[in-house]
């Protein structure tokens, strides 16, 4: 009998982590059934997605289990305390269906499965598929046994390793002309990768007394504070810089209009990988696109307002330079020059078999 797996994704980061799973499961003889909400759906272009229930509640979760009789429910984590994933977990527990969470990054482990409660493991799945050892350590610290955690790697990093081998310097020059038309050859292109300043936990992306940088406008939003500190340091460089703001997929351009006006160019829909590959420097906090830029071998810098946040980069924190003060930002930027640009750090590397590792564990859980 053919096994069926029900997949659910709502967040872009989780969808990126999971996007190869339907095809890989199909190749392994498993029928994947995928439900993806609007921000996640574009990551599954080849899949015939099932219709989203009118109400994402317990009744809808029970109905999906009754309709598809899955051997396992696989879901991506998100920053939504009302996630439908929690309804699916609760329904799966009632029906004896194994649950598997795909965790794409290390931050906020204590908030991923708590919903609106205080128990960090309230909606924890039977199994975690995590991208790196930093994530695994976070969940072990919460009390999840090691045999419930599979360190799989990140499929995107495996993909980027192959892309890096294919892309030539001529292609990079073409990308520069395509995405930054009119920018002269003597200008250095610096891309700032923005992030949402809302998320899991008690305002973890808003300024508190532990912040070591303050920005210039009085804003308490983490992303804006970091962006303003970057712009201030760039203004002191003795050579021309083309400043690009890359908005997060979930950010509303209208809401960021006053911040966007501080940059020479704003990007959101253009291919992110091409954009950062064409840049001379990519600056961010702890986002996946910053790590992707490092995987491509581009010069990168992580600016975090609290030093401990660099751990949110997961295992990539070992490769990506990170600073947390105004002086350190300026020191890094002045370490580059008009001719040579900025130094390239060691690129994070993938395991090369991330999706296969995930499928192997999923099949094991389904057949227990």
mmCIF file of C-alpha atoms in Angstrom:
data_model
loop_
_atom_site.group_PDB
_atom_site.id
_atom_site.type_symbol
_atom_site.label_atom_id
_atom_site.label_comp_id
_atom_site.label_asym_id
_atom_site.label_seq_id
_atom_site.Cartn_x
_atom_site.Cartn_y
_atom_site.Cartn_z
ATOM 1 C CA UNK A 1 0.000 0.000 0.000
ATOM 2 C CA UNK A 2 1.302 3.452 -0.925
ATOM 3 C CA UNK A 3 2.113 5.657 2.052
ATOM 4 C CA UNK A 4 0.760 9.216 2.118
ATOM 5 C CA UNK A 5 2.426 12.141 3.888
ATOM 6 C CA UNK A 6 0.611 15.390 4.611
ATOM 7 C CA UNK A 7 2.912 18.439 4.333
ATOM 8 C CA UNK A 8 2.052 21.882 5.690
ATOM 9 C CA UNK A 9 4.007 25.133 5.252
ATOM 10 C CA UNK A 10 3.123 28.758 5.926
ATOM 11 C CA UNK A 11 6.448 30.561 6.355
ATOM 12 C CA UNK A 12 8.874 31.329 3.482
ATOM 13 C CA UNK A 13 11.913 30.099 5.410
ATOM 14 C CA UNK A 14 10.345 26.765 6.228
ATOM 15 C CA UNK A 15 9.000 26.418 2.691
ATOM 16 C CA UNK A 16 12.497 26.962 1.290
ATOM 17 C CA UNK A 17 13.743 24.223 3.609
ATOM 18 C CA UNK A 18 10.935 21.845 2.573
ATOM 19 C CA UNK A 19 10.482 22.639 -1.088
ATOM 20 C CA UNK A 20 12.317 19.576 -2.450
ATOM 21 C CA UNK A 21 10.505 17.184 -0.115
ATOM 22 C CA UNK A 22 7.372 16.489 -2.209
ATOM 23 C CA UNK A 23 9.368 15.369 -5.253
ATOM 24 C CA UNK A 24 11.862 13.435 -3.138
ATOM 25 C CA UNK A 25 9.090 11.631 -1.272
ATOM 26 C CA UNK A 26 7.393 10.802 -4.558
ATOM 27 C CA UNK A 27 10.670 9.331 -5.855
ATOM 28 C CA UNK A 28 10.792 7.199 -2.708
ATOM 29 C CA UNK A 29 7.340 5.777 -3.404
ATOM 30 C CA UNK A 30 5.427 8.038 -1.005
ATOM 31 C CA UNK A 31 2.417 10.135 -2.055
ATOM 32 C CA UNK A 32 2.946 13.733 -0.840
ATOM 33 C CA UNK A 33 -0.105 15.925 -0.193
ATOM 34 C CA UNK A 34 0.886 19.566 0.303
ATOM 35 C CA UNK A 35 -1.007 22.421 1.929
ATOM 36 C CA UNK A 36 0.838 25.732 1.606
ATOM 37 C CA UNK A 37 -0.430 29.136 2.726
ATOM 38 C CA UNK A 38 0.158 32.247 0.551
ATOM 39 C CA UNK A 39 3.699 33.147 1.648
ATOM 40 C CA UNK A 40 4.823 29.514 1.264
ATOM 41 C CA UNK A 41 2.945 28.476 -1.888
ATOM 42 C CA UNK A 42 5.430 30.008 -4.400
ATOM 43 C CA UNK A 43 8.102 27.596 -3.170
ATOM 44 C CA UNK A 44 6.140 24.607 -4.505
ATOM 45 C CA UNK A 45 5.548 25.617 -8.148
ATOM 46 C CA UNK A 46 5.450 22.041 -9.469
ATOM 47 C CA UNK A 47 2.993 20.770 -6.872
ATOM 48 C CA UNK A 48 -0.773 20.620 -7.159
ATOM 49 C CA UNK A 49 -1.505 22.116 -3.763
ATOM 50 C CA UNK A 50 -4.652 21.151 -1.929
ATOM 51 C CA UNK A 51 -7.191 23.890 -1.263
ATOM 52 C CA UNK A 52 -6.814 25.807 1.993
ATOM 53 C CA UNK A 53 -9.721 25.112 4.360
ATOM 54 C CA UNK A 54 -12.062 28.032 4.963
ATOM 55 C CA UNK A 55 -11.202 27.917 8.664
ATOM 56 C CA UNK A 56 -7.821 26.754 9.912
ATOM 57 C CA UNK A 57 -9.035 25.099 13.107
ATOM 58 C CA UNK A 58 -9.291 21.745 14.873
ATOM 59 C CA UNK A 59 -12.187 20.633 12.686
ATOM 60 C CA UNK A 60 -10.182 21.350 9.535
ATOM 61 C CA UNK A 61 -7.214 19.405 10.888
ATOM 62 C CA UNK A 62 -9.398 16.416 11.713
ATOM 63 C CA UNK A 63 -10.987 16.580 8.268
ATOM 64 C CA UNK A 64 -7.592 16.542 6.525
ATOM 65 C CA UNK A 65 -6.478 13.497 8.504
ATOM 66 C CA UNK A 66 -9.734 11.703 7.725
ATOM 67 C CA UNK A 67 -9.493 12.607 4.027
ATOM 68 C CA UNK A 68 -5.888 11.585 3.401
ATOM 69 C CA UNK A 69 -5.129 9.094 6.191
ATOM 70 C CA UNK A 70 -1.456 10.136 6.256
ATOM 71 C CA UNK A 71 1.316 7.949 7.583
ATOM 72 C CA UNK A 72 2.906 11.158 8.932
ATOM 73 C CA UNK A 73 2.213 14.880 9.152
ATOM 74 C CA UNK A 74 5.231 17.035 8.246
ATOM 75 C CA UNK A 75 5.125 20.773 8.953
ATOM 76 C CA UNK A 76 7.413 23.757 8.798
ATOM 77 C CA UNK A 77 7.748 25.975 11.848
ATOM 78 C CA UNK A 78 6.780 29.639 11.698
ATOM 79 C CA UNK A 79 6.552 32.819 13.758
ATOM 80 C CA UNK A 80 2.798 32.434 14.182
ATOM 81 C CA UNK A 81 1.560 31.481 17.687
ATOM 82 C CA UNK A 82 -1.796 30.612 16.085
ATOM 83 C CA UNK A 83 -0.246 28.360 13.439
ATOM 84 C CA UNK A 84 -2.470 25.717 11.896
ATOM 85 C CA UNK A 85 0.485 23.391 12.466
ATOM 86 C CA UNK A 86 -0.561 23.264 16.120
ATOM 87 C CA UNK A 87 -4.075 22.135 15.181
ATOM 88 C CA UNK A 88 -2.495 19.428 13.027
ATOM 89 C CA UNK A 89 -0.230 18.306 15.873
ATOM 90 C CA UNK A 90 -3.146 18.095 18.300
ATOM 91 C CA UNK A 91 -5.286 16.170 15.796
ATOM 92 C CA UNK A 92 -2.400 13.843 14.967
ATOM 93 C CA UNK A 93 -1.892 13.030 18.630
ATOM 94 C CA UNK A 94 -5.561 12.176 18.991
ATOM 95 C CA UNK A 95 -5.383 9.899 15.949
ATOM 96 C CA UNK A 96 -1.990 8.304 16.553
ATOM 97 C CA UNK A 97 -0.336 9.889 13.481
ATOM 98 C CA UNK A 98 3.417 10.607 13.720
ATOM 99 C CA UNK A 99 4.348 14.291 13.489
ATOM 100 C CA UNK A 100 7.575 15.668 12.047
ATOM 101 C CA UNK A 101 8.694 19.312 12.121
ATOM 102 C CA UNK A 102 11.089 20.798 9.581
ATOM 103 C CA UNK A 103 13.131 23.447 11.401
ATOM 104 C CA UNK A 104 15.103 25.618 8.995
ATOM 105 C CA UNK A 105 17.074 27.748 11.460
ATOM 106 C CA UNK A 106 18.282 27.984 15.051
ATOM 107 C CA UNK A 107 16.601 31.081 16.588
ATOM 108 C CA UNK A 108 13.794 31.019 19.129
ATOM 109 C CA UNK A 109 13.652 27.298 19.790
ATOM 110 C CA UNK A 110 11.806 27.970 23.039
ATOM 111 C CA UNK A 111 8.959 29.671 21.152
ATOM 112 C CA UNK A 112 8.533 27.468 18.085
ATOM 113 C CA UNK A 113 6.081 25.020 19.618
ATOM 114 C CA UNK A 114 4.503 26.839 22.545
ATOM 115 C CA UNK A 115 1.643 28.687 20.838
ATOM 116 C CA UNK A 116 0.204 31.139 23.351
ATOM 117 C CA UNK A 117 1.158 28.992 26.341
ATOM 118 C CA UNK A 118 4.275 28.838 28.480
ATOM 119 C CA UNK A 119 5.313 25.235 27.788
ATOM 120 C CA UNK A 120 7.961 25.391 25.014
ATOM 121 C CA UNK A 121 7.146 21.803 24.012
ATOM 122 C CA UNK A 122 3.349 22.040 24.103
ATOM 123 C CA UNK A 123 3.032 21.341 20.368
ATOM 124 C CA UNK A 124 6.419 19.680 19.869
ATOM 125 C CA UNK A 125 6.368 16.938 17.216
ATOM 126 C CA UNK A 126 7.555 13.376 17.549
ATOM 127 C CA UNK A 127 10.586 14.135 15.359
ATOM 128 C CA UNK A 128 12.587 17.223 14.420
ATOM 129 C CA UNK A 129 14.407 17.611 11.105
ATOM 130 C CA UNK A 130 16.922 20.397 11.753
ATOM 131 C CA UNK A 131 19.382 22.174 9.521
ATOM 132 C CA UNK A 132 22.441 22.162 11.767
ATOM 133 C CA UNK A 133 23.972 21.174 15.067
ATOM 134 C CA UNK A 134 23.219 24.563 16.646
ATOM 135 C CA UNK A 135 19.506 23.928 16.172
ATOM 136 C CA UNK A 136 19.822 20.421 17.552
ATOM 137 C CA UNK A 137 21.613 21.720 20.648
ATOM 138 C CA UNK A 138 18.821 24.251 21.245
ATOM 139 C CA UNK A 139 16.142 21.577 21.291
ATOM 140 C CA UNK A 140 18.190 19.192 23.398
ATOM 141 C CA UNK A 141 18.495 21.993 25.947
ATOM 142 C CA UNK A 142 14.705 22.151 26.067
ATOM 143 C CA UNK A 143 14.496 18.462 26.897
ATOM 144 C CA UNK A 144 13.921 16.789 23.528
ATOM 145 C CA UNK A 145 15.804 13.512 23.358
ATOM 146 C CA UNK A 146 18.624 13.213 20.833
ATOM 147 C CA UNK A 147 17.007 10.263 19.067
ATOM 148 C CA UNK A 148 14.045 12.496 18.171
ATOM 149 C CA UNK A 149 16.316 14.995 16.384
ATOM 150 C CA UNK A 150 17.824 14.429 12.941
ATOM 151 C CA UNK A 151 20.511 16.855 11.772
ATOM 152 C CA UNK A 152 19.904 16.864 8.027
ATOM 153 C CA UNK A 153 21.678 19.931 6.652
ATOM 154 C CA UNK A 154 19.904 22.589 4.615
ATOM 155 C CA UNK A 155 18.891 21.704 1.036
ATOM 156 C CA UNK A 156 19.346 25.309 -0.033
ATOM 157 C CA UNK A 157 23.023 25.274 0.917
ATOM 158 C CA UNK A 158 23.533 22.109 -1.113
ATOM 159 C CA UNK A 159 21.859 23.830 -4.055
ATOM 160 C CA UNK A 160 23.949 26.980 -3.697
ATOM 161 C CA UNK A 161 27.182 25.000 -3.652
ATOM 162 C CA UNK A 162 26.274 23.705 -7.115
ATOM 163 C CA UNK A 163 25.197 27.160 -8.316
ATOM 164 C CA UNK A 164 28.481 28.668 -7.153
ATOM 165 C CA UNK A 165 30.361 26.183 -9.288
ATOM 166 C CA UNK A 166 28.275 27.107 -12.348
ATOM 167 C CA UNK A 167 28.270 30.890 -12.103
ATOM 168 C CA UNK A 168 31.227 32.586 -13.775
ATOM 169 C CA UNK A 169 32.589 36.095 -13.302
ATOM 170 C CA UNK A 170 31.030 37.002 -16.664
ATOM 171 C CA UNK A 171 27.634 35.911 -15.364
ATOM 172 C CA UNK A 172 28.186 37.939 -12.217
ATOM 173 C CA UNK A 173 28.909 41.000 -14.364
ATOM 174 C CA UNK A 174 25.678 40.367 -16.269
ATOM 175 C CA UNK A 175 23.774 40.116 -13.004
ATOM 176 C CA UNK A 176 25.246 43.428 -11.887
ATOM 177 C CA UNK A 177 24.106 45.159 -15.064
ATOM 178 C CA UNK A 178 20.668 43.529 -14.877
ATOM 179 C CA UNK A 179 19.901 44.296 -11.240
ATOM 180 C CA UNK A 180 21.835 47.525 -10.789
ATOM 181 C CA UNK A 181 21.455 49.366 -14.118
ATOM 182 C CA UNK A 182 23.132 52.720 -14.238
ATOM 183 C CA UNK A 183 25.498 52.008 -11.356
ATOM 184 C CA UNK A 184 28.989 52.928 -12.446
ATOM 185 C CA UNK A 185 31.903 50.531 -12.216
ATOM 186 C CA UNK A 186 33.618 52.688 -9.599
ATOM 187 C CA UNK A 187 30.700 52.423 -7.159
ATOM 188 C CA UNK A 188 30.671 49.660 -4.564
ATOM 189 C CA UNK A 189 27.273 47.993 -4.236
ATOM 190 C CA UNK A 190 26.266 47.251 -0.652
ATOM 191 C CA UNK A 191 23.048 45.308 -0.067
ATOM 192 C CA UNK A 192 21.350 45.470 3.316
ATOM 193 C CA UNK A 193 19.155 42.409 3.918
ATOM 194 C CA UNK A 194 16.242 43.547 6.050
ATOM 195 C CA UNK A 195 14.234 41.338 8.404
ATOM 196 C CA UNK A 196 10.886 41.520 10.116
ATOM 197 C CA UNK A 197 11.031 43.284 13.471
ATOM 198 C CA UNK A 198 8.262 41.134 14.879
ATOM 199 C CA UNK A 199 8.430 37.463 15.700
ATOM 200 C CA UNK A 200 8.284 34.775 18.329
ATOM 201 C CA UNK A 201 8.624 35.554 21.997
ATOM 202 C CA UNK A 202 8.335 38.755 23.964
ATOM 203 C CA UNK A 203 9.352 41.313 21.336
ATOM 204 C CA UNK A 204 12.764 39.729 20.624
ATOM 205 C CA UNK A 205 13.162 42.019 17.620
ATOM 206 C CA UNK A 206 12.606 45.276 19.516
ATOM 207 C CA UNK A 207 15.227 47.329 21.327
ATOM 208 C CA UNK A 208 15.867 46.544 24.971
ATOM 209 C CA UNK A 209 18.479 47.563 27.532
ATOM 210 C CA UNK A 210 20.926 44.956 26.204
ATOM 211 C CA UNK A 211 21.220 46.584 22.775
ATOM 212 C CA UNK A 212 24.729 47.854 22.075
ATOM 213 C CA UNK A 213 23.649 50.007 19.102
ATOM 214 C CA UNK A 214 20.797 52.499 18.873
ATOM 215 C CA UNK A 215 20.363 53.609 15.266
ATOM 216 C CA UNK A 216 19.834 57.250 14.406
ATOM 217 C CA UNK A 217 16.058 57.798 14.279
ATOM 218 C CA UNK A 218 14.901 56.619 17.688
ATOM 219 C CA UNK A 219 13.146 53.575 16.227
ATOM 220 C CA UNK A 220 12.999 50.501 18.455
ATOM 221 C CA UNK A 221 12.792 48.054 15.510
ATOM 222 C CA UNK A 222 15.827 45.749 15.330
ATOM 223 C CA UNK A 223 16.108 45.759 11.543
ATOM 224 C CA UNK A 224 15.841 49.520 11.256
ATOM 225 C CA UNK A 225 18.360 50.130 14.035
ATOM 226 C CA UNK A 226 20.910 47.912 12.293
ATOM 227 C CA UNK A 227 20.185 49.454 8.879
ATOM 228 C CA UNK A 228 20.639 52.978 10.210
ATOM 229 C CA UNK A 229 23.948 52.062 11.831
ATOM 230 C CA UNK A 230 25.122 50.611 8.521
ATOM 231 C CA UNK A 231 24.112 53.730 6.591
ATOM 232 C CA UNK A 232 25.907 55.935 9.104
ATOM 233 C CA UNK A 233 29.132 53.952 8.728
ATOM 234 C CA UNK A 234 28.828 53.873 4.914
ATOM 235 C CA UNK A 235 28.543 57.662 4.868
ATOM 236 C CA UNK A 236 32.082 57.883 6.245
ATOM 237 C CA UNK A 237 33.715 55.842 3.473
ATOM 238 C CA UNK A 238 36.002 57.755 1.092
ATOM 239 C CA UNK A 239 34.644 56.082 -2.059
ATOM 240 C CA UNK A 240 31.179 56.002 -3.686
ATOM 241 C CA UNK A 241 28.686 53.390 -2.482
ATOM 242 C CA UNK A 242 25.371 52.350 -4.036
ATOM 243 C CA UNK A 243 23.124 51.424 -1.091
ATOM 244 C CA UNK A 244 20.459 48.773 -1.691
ATOM 245 C CA UNK A 245 17.683 47.762 0.698
ATOM 246 C CA UNK A 246 16.481 44.191 0.232
ATOM 247 C CA UNK A 247 13.091 43.872 1.917
ATOM 248 C CA UNK A 248 11.932 40.634 3.552
ATOM 249 C CA UNK A 249 9.191 38.814 1.584
ATOM 250 C CA UNK A 250 6.701 39.527 4.370
ATOM 251 C CA UNK A 251 7.520 43.217 4.714
ATOM 252 C CA UNK A 252 5.036 45.741 3.364
ATOM 253 C CA UNK A 253 6.814 48.239 1.139
ATOM 254 C CA UNK A 254 4.419 51.035 2.093
ATOM 255 C CA UNK A 255 5.135 50.487 5.789
ATOM 256 C CA UNK A 256 8.872 50.801 5.104
ATOM 257 C CA UNK A 257 8.635 53.844 2.831
ATOM 258 C CA UNK A 258 10.484 56.290 5.091
ATOM 259 C CA UNK A 259 13.279 53.777 5.731
ATOM 260 C CA UNK A 260 13.455 52.837 2.048
ATOM 261 C CA UNK A 261 13.942 56.506 1.147
ATOM 262 C CA UNK A 262 17.340 56.404 2.872
ATOM 263 C CA UNK A 263 18.677 53.989 0.229
ATOM 264 C CA UNK A 264 19.556 54.415 -3.436
ATOM 265 C CA UNK A 265 17.565 51.326 -4.480
ATOM 266 C CA UNK A 266 14.953 49.002 -3.005
ATOM 267 C CA UNK A 267 14.536 45.343 -3.952
ATOM 268 C CA UNK A 268 11.987 42.732 -2.921
ATOM 269 C CA UNK A 269 10.787 40.658 -5.858
ATOM 270 C CA UNK A 270 14.020 40.280 -7.837
ATOM 271 C CA UNK A 271 15.877 36.939 -7.518
ATOM 272 C CA UNK A 272 17.616 37.291 -4.181
ATOM 273 C CA UNK A 273 20.513 35.007 -5.001
ATOM 274 C CA UNK A 274 21.443 36.925 -8.145
ATOM 275 C CA UNK A 275 21.127 40.208 -6.284
ATOM 276 C CA UNK A 276 23.553 39.279 -3.506
ATOM 277 C CA UNK A 277 25.924 37.573 -5.931
ATOM 278 C CA UNK A 278 26.236 40.801 -7.896
ATOM 279 C CA UNK A 279 26.864 42.904 -4.781
ATOM 280 C CA UNK A 280 30.275 43.900 -3.477
ATOM 281 C CA UNK A 281 29.161 43.468 0.129
ATOM 282 C CA UNK A 282 26.055 41.931 1.713
ATOM 283 C CA UNK A 283 25.144 43.102 5.204
ATOM 284 C CA UNK A 284 22.364 41.717 7.351
ATOM 285 C CA UNK A 285 21.590 40.274 10.730
ATOM 286 C CA UNK A 286 20.858 36.542 10.832
ATOM 287 C CA UNK A 287 18.678 35.888 7.782
ATOM 288 C CA UNK A 288 18.909 32.967 5.391
ATOM 289 C CA UNK A 289 19.754 35.290 2.475
ATOM 290 C CA UNK A 290 22.843 36.539 4.319
ATOM 291 C CA UNK A 291 23.982 32.940 4.809
ATOM 292 C CA UNK A 292 23.249 32.218 1.145
ATOM 293 C CA UNK A 293 25.471 35.145 0.129
ATOM 294 C CA UNK A 294 28.275 33.693 2.243
ATOM 295 C CA UNK A 295 27.760 30.297 0.609
ATOM 296 C CA UNK A 296 28.235 31.988 -2.770
ATOM 297 C CA UNK A 297 31.573 33.320 -1.590
ATOM 298 C CA UNK A 298 30.503 36.968 -1.401
ATOM 299 C CA UNK A 299 31.863 39.313 1.283
ATOM 300 C CA UNK A 300 29.305 39.421 4.099
ATOM 301 C CA UNK A 301 28.838 41.048 7.486
ATOM 302 C CA UNK A 302 26.354 40.256 10.239
ATOM 303 C CA UNK A 303 25.415 43.163 12.489
ATOM 304 C CA UNK A 304 23.493 42.173 15.602
ATOM 305 C CA UNK A 305 22.459 44.557 18.385
ATOM 306 C CA UNK A 306 23.167 41.943 21.060
ATOM 307 C CA UNK A 307 26.331 39.882 20.749
ATOM 308 C CA UNK A 308 24.576 36.632 21.658
ATOM 309 C CA UNK A 309 22.286 36.948 18.620
ATOM 310 C CA UNK A 310 25.122 35.842 16.359
ATOM 311 C CA UNK A 311 24.244 32.300 17.465
ATOM 312 C CA UNK A 312 21.007 32.699 15.477
ATOM 313 C CA UNK A 313 23.141 32.151 12.373
ATOM 314 C CA UNK A 314 23.407 28.528 13.457
ATOM 315 C CA UNK A 315 26.565 26.736 12.381
ATOM 316 C CA UNK A 316 27.208 29.556 9.879
ATOM 317 C CA UNK A 317 28.250 31.809 12.768
ATOM 318 C CA UNK A 318 31.623 30.086 12.581
ATOM 319 C CA UNK A 319 32.171 31.477 9.080
ATOM 320 C CA UNK A 320 30.339 34.821 8.953
ATOM 321 C CA UNK A 321 31.975 37.852 10.600
ATOM 322 C CA UNK A 322 29.661 39.473 13.137
ATOM 323 C CA UNK A 323 29.855 42.812 14.971
ATOM 324 C CA UNK A 324 27.683 44.515 17.571
ATOM 325 C CA UNK A 325 28.993 48.053 18.092
ATOM 326 C CA UNK A 326 29.213 51.217 16.013
ATOM 327 C CA UNK A 327 33.010 51.222 16.193
ATOM 328 C CA UNK A 328 33.184 47.598 15.034
ATOM 329 C CA UNK A 329 30.882 48.284 12.081
ATOM 330 C CA UNK A 330 33.050 51.175 10.982
ATOM 331 C CA UNK A 331 36.240 49.177 11.487
ATOM 332 C CA UNK A 332 34.977 46.386 9.248
ATOM 333 C CA UNK A 333 33.814 48.739 6.497
ATOM 334 C CA UNK A 334 37.031 50.763 6.492
ATOM 335 C CA UNK A 335 38.915 47.475 6.193
ATOM 336 C CA UNK A 336 37.722 47.356 2.585
ATOM 337 C CA UNK A 337 38.972 49.640 -0.141
ATOM 338 C CA UNK A 338 37.790 51.053 -3.440
ATOM 339 C CA UNK A 339 39.867 48.695 -5.552
ATOM 340 C CA UNK A 340 39.857 45.384 -3.664
ATOM 341 C CA UNK A 341 36.525 45.621 -1.844
ATOM 342 C CA UNK A 342 35.965 43.655 1.351
ATOM 343 C CA UNK A 343 37.532 40.348 2.391
ATOM 344 C CA UNK A 344 35.681 37.097 1.806
ATOM 345 C CA UNK A 345 35.210 34.874 4.844
ATOM 346 C CA UNK A 346 35.187 31.096 4.718
ATOM 347 C CA UNK A 347 31.972 29.971 3.042
ATOM 348 C CA UNK A 348 29.547 27.818 5.046
ATOM 349 C CA UNK A 349 29.177 24.408 3.452
ATOM 350 C CA UNK A 350 26.210 22.093 3.099
ATOM 351 C CA UNK A 351 26.192 18.364 3.804
ATOM 352 C CA UNK A 352 25.328 17.619 0.176
ATOM 353 C CA UNK A 353 22.544 15.202 1.085
ATOM 354 C CA UNK A 354 20.066 17.278 3.099
ATOM 355 C CA UNK A 355 16.841 16.286 1.345
ATOM 356 C CA UNK A 356 17.886 12.628 1.196
ATOM 357 C CA UNK A 357 18.606 12.765 4.928
ATOM 358 C CA UNK A 358 15.129 14.153 5.592
ATOM 359 C CA UNK A 359 13.426 11.515 3.450
ATOM 360 C CA UNK A 360 15.352 8.734 5.156
ATOM 361 C CA UNK A 361 14.147 9.831 8.586
ATOM 362 C CA UNK A 362 10.573 10.409 7.392
ATOM 363 C CA UNK A 363 10.395 6.901 5.937
ATOM 364 C CA UNK A 364 11.801 5.458 9.137
ATOM 365 C CA UNK A 365 9.120 7.199 11.195
ATOM 366 C CA UNK A 366 6.332 6.157 8.820
ATOM 367 C CA UNK A 367 7.306 2.481 9.004
ATOM 368 C CA UNK A 368 7.671 2.143 12.757
#
